[in-house]
Amino acid sequence: MNVINMKESYDAEFVRAVERESGQNVSLCYQCGNCTAGCPYTEFYDLPVSRIMRGLQAGQRDALLSCRSLWLCATCESCTTRCPNNIDVATIMDVLRHMARKAGKAPEPAVKTFCDAFLDSVRRHGRVFEMGLMTRYMARTGRFLSDVDLSLKVLPKRKLAMRPHDIVGKESIARIYERYDRKEGKQ
Amino acid sequence: MSRSLRFAYYPGCSGQGTSIEYDRSTRGICRALGIELVDIPDWSCCGSTPAHTVDHVLSAALSARNILQAESLKDVRGIITPCPSCLTNLKTAARRMRDADFKARVDSLLDAPCRNDLPVMSVLQVIYQELGPEAVKARVTSPLTGLKVAPYYGCIMNRPPEIMDFDDCENPIAMDRLMLAAGAEVMPFPLKVECCGASFGVARNEVVTRLSGKLLDAAACCGASAMVTACPLCQMNLDLRQGQINRANGSRHDLPIFYYTQLIGMALGLNGSDLMLDKLCVDPKTLLRHMRAAQSAAAS
């Protein structure tokens, strides 16, 4: 069991920021455990979702932003659907993920790389180019053999396009990303 | 708003690749059922899960560009999509944009602000609510008598209920009732809304082999000889990865995983090019041959 010194590690601004970004009142959680009981990912998590909620109430920024669970949540909405106090827990998980990204933390690097490769594909073509996405993912992670067995199944089915379906307005997608990057101060 | 069944259609990226049979069979049954689909001109990706895990405004803007494109169409009753992931992104974006500040942030990323007044629904919701199982049943020419299916909705088609606003969030029945209308036998499948492992098949494969493995085990235990899905990602995990799942779990499943649109299409008498059954990895031919053989034995 971790013992935390609330006087030293409570980060009030962190709690306020999560509440502001998610539109949720985190003090409503009374630790019934329904979110964790229904979460299909608990067996893969380092922190179960109810402990994330408790840690959030206790303002434990560093512990939460470094946990692997944030990257393994699939947003299946079990927690949000079943919370007796109508807390949108899945949105809180999303907001914590956004913060973890901005803090440069990614304890599940393959998951982050997959997300990044997906969004890059959208940025370049306007639509996801599945074959290109997998190639970029493999190049960045060095996992050249992952899913080779599946390629052997899919290719004869001619389900995967070999070339991207670039859309006419792909510049308008690129502009969405550029404006976003400018707002985020990335350019 | 016109009462005709004319909708702006959002196919979603996977409909052009790994779930081409879902897109094709969706178009086929909509044509047969009198639902007119007008493709959203120059539609783009909704950003799927990766976008909302990075930023809610960016995610909403990627969806809103499509809402904006749909708004250029005349006399459409709303936007419909077969894909639950696209659906949840479009609906969540539309809901969040009811907040003026949020909408202003989204509009500032777009070339022009969207009106955000078109309802967004799944194709399943339109077939179920606008036509209903009885109307579908009335058009069935080739019922699926003897086919035992486990209907699997996936996690986000109906959840969270405040946003998805369709069917029951714990025990949805739309697909069950449409399958009954098509003449199939619907098995009591308790994991209708459990997650299949989503897109972790690539980065964390064991997540999918465990979670989708549970789904296949449960479907087999219920006596189903096939599963029926409404989500491209669920279908891909259960069908394309079924061999991986069997290897990881020591199971020997050989369950065909149909899209509900393929089964309805079969019952409506649509042909092979509309249904693309040959795109399924777990070959359903033997199962369907047995079903037809049992039907003709019962008829004679």
XYZ file of C-alpha atoms in Angstrom:
487
model
C 0.000 0.000 0.000
C 1.294 3.451 -0.889
C 1.114 6.039 1.857
C 1.003 9.568 0.565
C 1.612 12.782 2.397
C -1.259 14.954 1.249
C 0.303 18.158 2.591
C 3.344 17.739 0.405
C 1.981 16.189 -2.742
C -1.544 17.583 -3.196
C -1.585 19.556 -6.445
C -4.668 21.802 -6.353
C -4.075 23.324 -9.792
C -3.939 19.832 -11.310
C -7.344 18.941 -9.850
C -8.807 22.249 -11.051
C -7.364 21.728 -14.548
C -8.831 18.212 -14.862
C -12.221 19.478 -13.672
C -12.125 22.399 -16.089
C -11.081 20.339 -19.127
C -13.450 17.432 -18.432
C -16.399 19.422 -17.095
C -16.642 16.922 -14.233
C -16.775 17.316 -10.457
C -14.211 14.798 -9.208
C -15.262 15.112 -5.564
C -18.524 13.300 -6.442
C -16.701 9.958 -6.589
C -17.366 7.948 -3.413
C -15.281 4.926 -4.395
C -18.089 2.436 -4.969
C -15.799 0.604 -7.410
C -18.414 0.144 -10.140
C -16.057 1.598 -12.770
C -13.325 -0.892 -11.900
C -15.743 -3.815 -11.639
C -16.983 -3.227 -15.189
C -13.673 -2.176 -16.761
C -12.476 -4.909 -19.173
C -8.949 -3.503 -18.954
C -8.412 -3.770 -15.185
C -6.330 -6.936 -15.652
C -3.885 -4.978 -17.841
C -3.816 -1.766 -15.774
C -1.196 -0.756 -13.222
C -3.777 1.496 -11.506
C -7.456 0.460 -11.644
C -9.747 3.279 -12.701
C -11.314 3.755 -9.237
C -7.816 4.313 -7.815
C -7.157 6.848 -10.550
C -10.306 8.675 -9.422
C -9.146 8.565 -5.780
C -5.664 9.717 -6.757
C -7.245 12.570 -8.650
C -9.195 13.674 -5.576
C -5.896 13.546 -3.681
C -4.210 15.717 -6.354
C -1.554 13.127 -7.186
C -0.457 14.581 -10.517
C 2.828 12.758 -11.020
C 1.569 9.299 -10.060
C -1.434 9.614 -12.368
C 0.283 11.128 -15.379
C 2.945 8.405 -15.310
C 0.592 5.434 -15.047
C 0.217 2.942 -17.888
C -3.540 2.618 -17.462
C -4.152 5.934 -19.226
C -2.692 4.473 -22.420
C -4.557 1.176 -22.173
C -8.042 2.655 -21.737
C -9.998 1.975 -24.946
C -12.820 4.407 -24.076
C -15.330 1.546 -24.015
C -17.553 3.759 -21.821
C -18.362 1.066 -19.220
C -17.205 3.336 -16.377
C -19.133 6.383 -17.606
C -22.272 4.338 -18.295
C -22.261 2.659 -14.871
C -21.151 5.460 -12.544
C -23.993 5.943 -10.020
C -23.033 9.613 -9.674
C -23.037 10.276 -13.414
C -19.353 11.117 -13.550
C -18.040 10.921 -17.112
C -15.041 8.839 -16.068
C -13.967 8.013 -19.640
C -13.673 11.715 -20.428
C -11.539 12.182 -17.315
C -9.274 9.359 -18.560
C -9.046 11.182 -21.907
C -8.141 14.478 -20.222
C -5.453 12.778 -18.123
C -4.040 11.244 -21.310
C -3.912 14.667 -22.948
C -1.992 15.966 -19.936
C 0.361 12.984 -19.880
C 1.180 13.571 -23.552
C 1.880 17.233 -22.952
C 4.079 16.288 -20.001
C 6.061 14.052 -22.355
C 5.138 10.838 -20.566
C 4.397 7.693 -22.567
C 4.912 4.499 -20.564
C 3.232 2.502 -23.356
C 5.342 3.726 -26.280
C 3.858 1.320 -28.852
C 0.346 2.616 -28.125
C 1.475 6.220 -28.518
C 3.346 5.407 -31.736
C 0.239 3.733 -33.165
C -1.905 6.802 -32.351
C 0.688 9.150 -33.823
C 1.049 7.083 -36.998
C -2.751 7.039 -37.375
C -3.069 10.811 -37.036
C -0.120 11.391 -39.385
C -1.857 9.249 -41.973
C -5.013 11.374 -41.673
C -2.953 14.545 -41.902
C -1.233 13.402 -45.098
C -4.145 11.857 -46.951
C -7.368 13.107 -45.376
C -8.366 9.495 -44.709
C -6.555 6.694 -42.980
C -4.386 4.711 -45.341
C -4.321 1.394 -43.491
C -1.349 -0.095 -45.326
C 0.696 3.094 -44.915
C -0.275 3.308 -41.243
C 1.049 -0.191 -40.577
C 4.267 0.483 -42.514
C 4.946 3.664 -40.541
C 4.099 1.951 -37.284
C 6.494 -0.915 -38.037
C 9.246 1.449 -39.152
C 8.970 3.488 -35.951
C 8.713 0.603 -33.507
C 11.003 -1.844 -35.273
C 8.263 -4.469 -34.971
C 8.582 -5.773 -38.501
C 7.122 -9.166 -37.756
C 3.996 -8.111 -35.896
C 0.902 -9.299 -37.709
C 2.766 -10.848 -40.638
C 0.363 -13.785 -40.292
C -2.532 -11.383 -40.788
C -1.017 -9.819 -43.892
C -0.911 -13.267 -45.420
C -4.636 -13.588 -44.758
C -5.678 -10.106 -45.807
C -3.671 -9.597 -48.984
C -5.335 -12.391 -51.001
C -8.725 -10.966 -49.937
C -7.774 -7.681 -51.636
C -9.204 -5.779 -48.704
C -6.223 -3.494 -48.225
C -5.665 -0.719 -50.709
C -2.060 -0.480 -51.849
C -2.335 3.250 -52.481
C -3.883 5.928 -50.243
C -7.337 7.318 -51.046
C -6.313 10.955 -51.064
C -9.352 13.179 -50.830
C -9.841 16.290 -52.942
C -9.949 18.518 -49.892
C -6.951 17.060 -48.147
C -5.485 20.552 -47.860
C -8.442 21.479 -45.656
C -7.448 18.647 -43.299
C -3.852 19.817 -43.330
C -5.127 23.316 -42.461
C -7.051 21.925 -39.439
C -3.812 20.385 -38.168
C -1.775 23.517 -38.920
C -4.219 25.779 -37.049
C -4.251 23.303 -34.182
C -0.443 23.181 -34.050
C -0.261 26.988 -34.098
C -2.717 27.229 -31.193
C -0.744 24.651 -29.264
C 2.449 26.565 -29.952
C 4.005 23.694 -31.885
C 4.923 25.845 -34.874
C -37.368 18.294 -42.630
C -38.478 15.851 -45.275
C -39.953 12.529 -44.148
C -38.319 10.602 -46.983
C -35.554 8.222 -46.009
C -32.772 10.249 -47.606
C -29.616 10.538 -45.538
C -26.096 11.921 -45.800
C -23.937 8.799 -45.690
C -20.581 8.698 -43.911
C -18.840 5.440 -44.933
C -15.754 5.724 -42.675
C -12.191 4.882 -43.733
C -12.288 1.160 -42.963
C -15.266 0.822 -45.337
C -12.805 1.357 -48.162
C -10.389 -1.264 -46.891
C -10.627 -3.798 -44.111
C -14.425 -3.595 -43.827
C -15.305 -3.126 -47.488
C -17.902 -5.909 -47.156
C -19.685 -3.905 -44.417
C -19.894 -0.821 -46.613
C -21.002 -2.817 -49.662
C -23.671 -4.806 -47.798
C -24.892 -1.657 -46.009
C -25.404 0.036 -49.376
C -27.066 -3.125 -50.698
C -29.662 -3.487 -47.953
C -30.377 0.249 -47.784
C -31.148 0.186 -51.525
C -33.377 -2.855 -51.035
C -35.166 -1.276 -48.065
C -35.755 2.110 -49.696
C -33.211 4.106 -47.672
C -31.432 6.578 -49.944
C -27.763 7.150 -49.115
C -26.056 10.251 -50.456
C -22.312 10.059 -49.837
C -20.985 13.083 -47.958
C -18.940 14.866 -50.633
C -15.197 14.551 -50.103
C -15.621 13.144 -46.589
C -12.521 12.777 -44.453
C -11.451 10.663 -41.468
C -13.168 11.412 -38.136
C -9.871 10.864 -36.310
C -11.251 7.762 -34.594
C -9.877 6.965 -31.115
C -6.376 8.409 -31.653
C -7.778 11.930 -32.155
C -9.820 12.088 -28.959
C -6.971 10.668 -26.924
C -4.810 13.577 -28.131
C -7.200 16.540 -27.948
C -10.972 17.017 -27.804
C -11.007 20.157 -29.959
C -8.860 18.607 -32.695
C -11.023 15.469 -32.590
C -14.241 17.491 -32.831
C -12.822 19.542 -35.724
C -12.025 16.398 -37.732
C -15.615 15.224 -37.205
C -17.080 18.690 -37.734
C -15.467 19.015 -41.167
C -17.661 16.083 -42.216
C -20.744 17.571 -40.578
C -19.983 20.758 -42.538
C -19.633 18.798 -45.780
C -22.961 17.033 -45.072
C -24.661 20.384 -44.532
C -24.068 21.193 -48.200
C -26.463 18.388 -49.209
C -30.101 19.222 -49.934
C -33.066 17.529 -48.255
C -31.236 15.043 -46.101
C -32.805 14.015 -42.802
C -29.529 13.528 -41.040
C -26.120 11.915 -41.179
C -25.842 8.132 -40.915
C -22.856 5.843 -40.642
C -22.430 2.078 -40.248
C -19.299 2.437 -38.037
C -19.774 2.866 -34.266
C -16.401 4.590 -33.887
C -17.276 7.199 -36.526
C -20.740 7.440 -34.965
C -19.438 8.122 -31.476
C -16.987 10.737 -32.771
C -19.622 12.542 -34.846
C -22.202 12.436 -32.034
C -19.738 13.470 -29.320
C -18.476 16.358 -31.460
C -22.053 17.483 -32.170
C -22.922 17.262 -28.459
C -19.813 19.142 -27.273
C -20.405 21.853 -29.893
C -23.698 22.718 -28.190
C -21.402 24.584 -25.817
C -20.738 27.934 -27.525
C -17.165 28.281 -26.256
C -16.252 24.784 -27.363
C -17.880 25.341 -30.756
C -15.946 28.582 -31.235
C -12.691 26.685 -30.596
C -13.698 24.000 -33.123
C -14.860 26.541 -35.731
C -11.539 28.349 -35.435
C -9.819 25.208 -36.808
C -12.268 24.833 -39.737
C -12.453 26.689 -43.049
C -16.058 27.694 -42.218
C -18.265 27.241 -39.153
C -20.758 24.358 -39.246
C -24.466 24.774 -38.387
C -24.455 21.600 -36.313
C -28.187 20.952 -36.670
C -28.292 17.600 -38.531
C -29.112 14.570 -36.364
C -26.464 11.818 -36.444
C -27.547 8.159 -36.326
C -26.205 4.710 -37.032
C -27.532 2.829 -40.057
C -28.754 0.236 -37.521
C -30.820 2.869 -35.701
C -32.421 4.073 -38.944
C -33.333 0.558 -40.079
C -34.642 -0.341 -36.627
C -36.528 2.845 -35.811
C -37.623 4.187 -39.189
C -38.537 0.861 -40.801
C -38.715 -1.607 -37.933
C -38.260 -5.387 -37.812
C -41.771 -6.039 -39.187
C -41.097 -4.065 -42.371
C -37.820 -5.919 -42.834
C -39.558 -9.253 -42.217
C -42.155 -8.438 -44.865
C -39.374 -8.222 -47.466
C -37.555 -11.413 -46.502
C -37.500 -13.894 -49.384
C -34.849 -16.290 -48.152
C -35.120 -16.634 -44.346
C -32.104 -17.728 -42.300
C -34.003 -20.530 -40.591
C -31.728 -22.674 -38.455
C -28.839 -20.195 -38.270
C -27.905 -19.718 -34.606
C -26.315 -16.322 -34.064
C -24.853 -14.453 -31.089
C -25.518 -10.728 -31.644
C -22.539 -8.622 -30.580
C -22.986 -4.849 -30.541
C -19.557 -3.806 -29.264
C -18.952 -1.299 -26.534
C -19.809 2.076 -28.015
C -22.818 1.637 -30.295
C -25.126 2.329 -27.340
C -22.876 3.932 -24.725
C -22.838 6.295 -23.030
C -26.640 6.501 -23.310
C -26.736 10.309 -22.906
C -24.797 10.685 -26.148
C -25.694 7.624 -28.207
C -29.399 7.888 -27.377
C -30.411 4.569 -28.940
C -31.592 1.206 -27.642
C -30.582 -0.140 -24.200
C -27.043 0.618 -23.010
C -26.615 -2.718 -21.173
C -28.845 -5.042 -23.170
C -29.461 -3.668 -26.654
C -32.008 -5.575 -28.753
C -32.169 -3.850 -32.168
C -29.872 -6.336 -33.896
C -31.498 -9.293 -32.072
C -34.897 -8.295 -33.398
C -33.623 -7.681 -36.920
C -31.975 -11.117 -36.894
C -35.256 -12.682 -35.770
C -36.981 -10.805 -38.593
C -34.437 -12.322 -40.990
C -35.432 -15.759 -39.703
C -32.290 -16.536 -37.676
C -32.298 -18.053 -34.216
C -30.904 -15.569 -31.688
C -28.900 -17.055 -28.842
C -28.891 -15.350 -25.421
C -25.444 -13.753 -25.566
C -24.476 -12.041 -22.308
C -21.414 -10.104 -23.569
C -23.251 -7.927 -26.091
C -21.566 -4.699 -25.008
C -18.218 -5.962 -23.676
C -15.112 -4.513 -25.349
C -13.242 -6.680 -27.899
C -9.854 -5.078 -27.185
C -10.389 -2.291 -29.700
C -7.325 -1.121 -31.606
C -4.788 -2.747 -29.274
C -4.379 -5.683 -31.669
C -1.360 -3.965 -33.127
C 0.399 -2.412 -30.134
C -0.702 -4.801 -27.321
C -1.883 -7.953 -29.010
C -2.531 -9.934 -25.806
C -5.256 -7.443 -24.860
C -7.218 -8.442 -27.947
C -6.494 -12.166 -27.726
C -7.773 -12.157 -24.117
C -10.849 -9.948 -24.523
C -11.957 -11.190 -27.931
C -11.160 -14.723 -26.752
C -13.737 -14.324 -23.980
C -16.312 -13.215 -26.545
C -15.718 -16.222 -28.784
C -15.786 -18.581 -25.781
C -19.082 -17.114 -24.570
C -20.671 -17.221 -28.028
C -19.685 -20.873 -28.434
C -20.967 -21.684 -24.929
C -24.332 -20.132 -25.812
C -24.654 -22.555 -28.715
C -24.107 -19.964 -31.437
C -22.679 -21.169 -34.726
C -21.821 -17.629 -35.796
C -21.501 -14.153 -34.362
C -23.108 -11.096 -35.870
C -21.476 -7.692 -35.468
C -22.119 -4.044 -36.246
C -18.564 -2.706 -35.848
C -15.621 -2.996 -38.272
C -13.059 -3.185 -35.484
C -14.974 -5.844 -33.507
C -15.436 -7.847 -36.691
C -11.749 -7.596 -37.562
C -10.608 -8.655 -34.097
C -12.963 -11.635 -33.983
C -12.586 -12.740 -37.606
C -9.121 -11.816 -38.881
C -7.500 -12.437 -35.495
C -9.434 -15.618 -34.666
C -6.377 -17.739 -35.514
C -4.152 -15.600 -33.249
C -6.771 -15.862 -30.511
C -6.918 -19.656 -30.832
C -3.116 -19.906 -30.699
C -2.849 -17.607 -27.668
C -5.651 -19.271 -25.691
C -5.381 -22.865 -26.843
C -8.932 -22.705 -28.223
C -10.221 -24.101 -31.502
C -12.934 -21.725 -32.527
C -14.121 -21.717 -36.102
C -16.964 -19.225 -35.810
C -17.894 -17.116 -38.833
C -18.268 -13.439 -37.882
C -20.877 -11.757 -40.079
C -21.894 -8.141 -40.338
C -25.608 -7.829 -39.582
C -25.984 -6.187 -42.978
C -24.660 -9.312 -44.707
C -27.187 -11.528 -42.930
C -30.109 -9.194 -43.579
C -28.934 -8.961 -47.189
C -28.906 -12.749 -47.478
C -32.463 -12.917 -46.137
C -33.535 -10.221 -48.601
C -32.098 -12.317 -51.427
C -29.216 -9.984 -52.360
C -26.447 -11.442 -54.479
C -22.787 -12.201 -53.789
C -21.339 -8.911 -55.035
C -23.563 -6.974 -52.624
C -22.684 -9.172 -49.661
C -18.998 -9.988 -50.275
C -19.089 -13.064 -48.030
C -15.807 -14.119 -49.639
C -14.064 -11.277 -47.764
C -14.623 -12.963 -44.397
C -11.520 -14.737 -43.077
C -13.393 -17.495 -41.234
C -15.149 -19.069 -44.198
C -18.928 -19.285 -43.638
C -19.596 -21.524 -46.682
C -19.927 -24.817 -44.798
C -22.193 -23.295 -42.165
C -24.455 -21.718 -44.791
C -24.554 -24.917 -46.851
C -25.683 -26.859 -43.780
C -28.325 -24.227 -43.066
C -29.757 -24.427 -46.592
C -29.583 -28.257 -46.573
C -31.505 -28.413 -43.279
C -34.055 -25.975 -44.678
C -34.708 -28.046 -47.780
C -34.876 -31.255 -45.716
C -37.507 -29.635 -43.484
C -39.456 -28.364 -46.503
C -39.637 -31.751 -48.252
